[in-house]
PDB file of C-alpha atoms in Angstrom:
ATOM      1  CA  UNK A   1      80.253  97.518 115.079  1.00 63.00           C
ATOM      2  CA  UNK A   2      81.815  98.035 111.669  1.00 81.00           C
ATOM      3  CA  UNK A   3      82.216  94.876 109.565  1.00 87.00           C
ATOM      4  CA  UNK A   4      85.915  93.927 109.234  1.00 91.00           C
ATOM      5  CA  UNK A   5      87.635  94.034 105.849  1.00 93.00           C
ATOM      6  CA  UNK A   6      89.104  90.567 105.363  1.00 95.00           C
ATOM      7  CA  UNK A   7      91.702  91.389 102.715  1.00 95.00           C
ATOM      8  CA  UNK A   8      94.824  89.466 103.817  1.00 96.00           C
ATOM      9  CA  UNK A   9      95.297  85.747 103.191  1.00 97.00           C
ATOM     10  CA  UNK A  10      97.068  84.064 106.117  1.00 97.00           C
ATOM     11  CA  UNK A  11      98.115  80.472 106.678  1.00 97.00           C
ATOM     12  CA  UNK A  12      97.121  78.975 110.034  1.00 97.00           C
ATOM     13  CA  UNK A  13      99.852  76.741 111.430  1.00 96.00           C
ATOM     14  CA  UNK A  14     100.081  74.435 114.452  1.00 96.00           C
ATOM     15  CA  UNK A  15     103.242  73.206 116.208  1.00 95.00           C
ATOM     16  CA  UNK A  16     103.964  69.483 116.357  1.00 94.00           C
ATOM     17  CA  UNK A  17     106.860  67.920 118.196  1.00 92.00           C
ATOM     18  CA  UNK A  18     108.776  64.961 116.836  1.00 89.00           C
ATOM     19  CA  UNK A  19     111.575  62.970 118.428  1.00 88.00           C
ATOM     20  CA  UNK A  20     115.007  64.008 117.166  1.00 86.00           C
ATOM     21  CA  UNK A  21     116.596  60.593 117.773  1.00 86.00           C
ATOM     22  CA  UNK A  22     118.925  61.910 120.484  1.00 89.00           C
ATOM     23  CA  UNK A  23     116.445  61.965 123.351  1.00 87.00           C
ATOM     24  CA  UNK A  24     115.082  65.416 122.565  1.00 90.00           C
ATOM     25  CA  UNK A  25     112.357  66.886 120.424  1.00 90.00           C
ATOM     26  CA  UNK A  26     112.127  69.078 117.358  1.00 91.00           C
ATOM     27  CA  UNK A  27     109.189  71.385 116.711  1.00 90.00           C
ATOM     28  CA  UNK A  28     107.803  71.589 113.191  1.00 91.00           C
ATOM     29  CA  UNK A  29     104.926  73.772 112.005  1.00 93.00           C
ATOM     30  CA  UNK A  30     102.086  72.080 110.119  1.00 95.00           C
ATOM     31  CA  UNK A  31      99.756  74.134 107.924  1.00 96.00           C
ATOM     32  CA  UNK A  32      96.076  73.709 108.816  1.00 96.00           C
ATOM     33  CA  UNK A  33      94.647  75.911 106.075  1.00 94.00           C
ATOM     34  CA  UNK A  34      94.259  79.447 104.803  1.00 96.00           C
ATOM     35  CA  UNK A  35      92.051  82.166 106.270  1.00 97.00           C
ATOM     36  CA  UNK A  36      91.157  85.642 105.090  1.00 97.00           C
ATOM     37  CA  UNK A  37      91.846  88.216 107.777  1.00 97.00           C
ATOM     38  CA  UNK A  38      91.973  91.860 108.760  1.00 97.00           C
ATOM     39  CA  UNK A  39      95.215  92.823 110.511  1.00 96.00           C
ATOM     40  CA  UNK A  40      95.485  95.837 112.814  1.00 95.00           C
ATOM     41  CA  UNK A  41      98.789  96.732 114.443  1.00 92.00           C
ATOM     42  CA  UNK A  42      99.107  98.069 117.969  1.00 87.00           C
ATOM     43  CA  UNK A  43     101.942 100.053 119.558  1.00 80.00           C
ATOM     44  CA  UNK A  44     105.374  98.475 119.310  1.00 71.00           C
ATOM     45  CA  UNK A  45     108.040  98.194 121.971  1.00 73.00           C
ATOM     46  CA  UNK A  46     111.654  97.192 122.092  1.00 74.00           C
ATOM     47  CA  UNK A  47     113.518  95.175 124.699  1.00 73.00           C
ATOM     48  CA  UNK A  48     117.140  94.196 125.028  1.00 74.00           C
ATOM     49  CA  UNK A  49     117.983  90.539 125.331  1.00 69.00           C
ATOM     50  CA  UNK A  50     121.381  89.061 126.186  1.00 73.00           C
ATOM     51  CA  UNK A  51     122.852  89.240 122.669  1.00 74.00           C
ATOM     52  CA  UNK A  52     120.226  91.021 120.581  1.00 72.00           C
ATOM     53  CA  UNK A  53     117.417  93.510 120.588  1.00 70.00           C
ATOM     54  CA  UNK A  54     113.863  92.229 120.128  1.00 69.00           C
ATOM     55  CA  UNK A  55     111.112  94.509 118.908  1.00 71.00           C
ATOM     56  CA  UNK A  56     107.631  93.317 119.808  1.00 75.00           C
ATOM     57  CA  UNK A  57     104.432  94.446 118.097  1.00 82.00           C
ATOM     58  CA  UNK A  58     100.933  93.385 119.215  1.00 91.00           C
ATOM     59  CA  UNK A  59      98.306  92.740 116.528  1.00 95.00           C
ATOM     60  CA  UNK A  60      94.535  92.232 116.427  1.00 96.00           C
ATOM     61  CA  UNK A  61      93.790  89.773 113.644  1.00 97.00           C
ATOM     62  CA  UNK A  62      90.105  89.304 112.768  1.00 97.00           C
ATOM     63  CA  UNK A  63      88.918  86.187 110.891  1.00 97.00           C
ATOM     64  CA  UNK A  64      85.547  84.552 110.190  1.00 95.00           C
ATOM     65  CA  UNK A  65      84.241  82.523 113.089  1.00 94.00           C
ATOM     66  CA  UNK A  66      84.422  78.737 113.115  1.00 92.00           C
ATOM     67  CA  UNK A  67      82.838  76.280 115.526  1.00 88.00           C
ATOM     68  CA  UNK A  68      84.724  75.259 118.666  1.00 88.00           C
ATOM     69  CA  UNK A  69      86.868  72.232 117.843  1.00 89.00           C
ATOM     70  CA  UNK A  70      86.958  72.932 114.104  1.00 91.00           C
ATOM     71  CA  UNK A  71      90.498  72.779 112.666  1.00 90.00           C
ATOM     72  CA  UNK A  72      89.920  76.182 111.014  1.00 92.00           C
ATOM     73  CA  UNK A  73      89.304  77.873 114.406  1.00 95.00           C
ATOM     74  CA  UNK A  74      92.520  79.544 115.609  1.00 96.00           C
ATOM     75  CA  UNK A  75      93.771  78.714 119.113  1.00 96.00           C
ATOM     76  CA  UNK A  76      96.485  80.092 121.393  1.00 96.00           C
ATOM     77  CA  UNK A  77      99.945  78.625 120.697  1.00 93.00           C
ATOM     78  CA  UNK A  78      99.179  78.397 116.971  1.00 96.00           C
ATOM     79  CA  UNK A  79     100.417  81.029 114.549  1.00 95.00           C
ATOM     80  CA  UNK A  80      99.513  82.832 111.356  1.00 96.00           C
ATOM     81  CA  UNK A  81     102.030  83.089 108.527  1.00 94.00           C
ATOM     82  CA  UNK A  82     102.048  85.732 105.815  1.00 93.00           C
ATOM     83  CA  UNK A  83     105.062  85.058 103.616  1.00 90.00           C
ATOM     84  CA  UNK A  84     108.098  85.408 105.889  1.00 88.00           C
ATOM     85  CA  UNK A  85     106.122  87.079 108.712  1.00 90.00           C
ATOM     86  CA  UNK A  86     104.853  85.078 111.682  1.00 92.00           C
ATOM     87  CA  UNK A  87     102.140  86.122 114.139  1.00 95.00           C
ATOM     88  CA  UNK A  88     102.004  84.022 117.339  1.00 95.00           C
ATOM     89  CA  UNK A  89      98.425  83.722 118.627  1.00 97.00           C
ATOM     90  CA  UNK A  90      98.123  84.619 122.319  1.00 96.00           C
ATOM     91  CA  UNK A  91      94.328  84.630 122.792  1.00 97.00           C
ATOM     92  CA  UNK A  92      91.109  84.289 120.754  1.00 96.00           C
ATOM     93  CA  UNK A  93      87.633  85.686 121.429  1.00 94.00           C
ATOM     94  CA  UNK A  94      84.389  86.396 119.568  1.00 92.00           C
ATOM     95  CA  UNK A  95      84.304  89.939 118.207  1.00 89.00           C
ATOM     96  CA  UNK A  96      80.546  90.478 118.560  1.00 82.00           C
ATOM     97  CA  UNK A  97      77.470  89.015 120.256  1.00 82.00           C
ATOM     98  CA  UNK A  98      76.491  87.127 117.083  1.00 85.00           C
ATOM     99  CA  UNK A  99      79.902  85.384 117.009  1.00 84.00           C
ATOM    100  CA  UNK A 100      80.345  85.954 113.270  1.00 92.00           C
ATOM    101  CA  UNK A 101      84.004  86.904 113.618  1.00 95.00           C
ATOM    102  CA  UNK A 102      86.892  86.000 115.893  1.00 96.00           C
ATOM    103  CA  UNK A 103      89.550  88.409 117.142  1.00 96.00           C
ATOM    104  CA  UNK A 104      92.964  86.836 117.605  1.00 97.00           C
ATOM    105  CA  UNK A 105      95.373  88.739 119.807  1.00 97.00           C
ATOM    106  CA  UNK A 106      98.760  87.998 118.317  1.00 96.00           C
ATOM    107  CA  UNK A 107     102.333  89.158 118.498  1.00 93.00           C
ATOM    108  CA  UNK A 108     104.969  89.489 115.834  1.00 87.00           C
ATOM    109  CA  UNK A 109     108.536  89.389 117.052  1.00 67.00           C
ATOM    110  CA  UNK A 110     111.391  90.513 114.867  1.00 65.00           C
ATOM    111  CA  UNK A 111     115.053  90.054 115.858  1.00 52.00           C
ATOM    112  CA  UNK A 112     117.494  92.793 114.864  1.00 52.00           C
TER     113      UNK A 112
END
């Protein structure tokens, strides 16, 4: 396997819910740290929603491995942020038998 080129700095963020004072909840995103990553785009698709069109693009984002339970280890339901772009993490797995890198299957959704 070819060693990934970790040339993009991404912020790892985790959702936290807080009470909104009216009986509901508000979700805020808390930054957990920065990771260097390799980003590879897959094939995009477009779907129509009720009032807008959503284009959906899958990504494979490779980062250095971290131990299970470490705050720097990405998990599903977290996201990566690169400026104004957000990549929702769907699944995470080791990229090789030595577990030196993790592959995060993510999706970027852009409303048009």
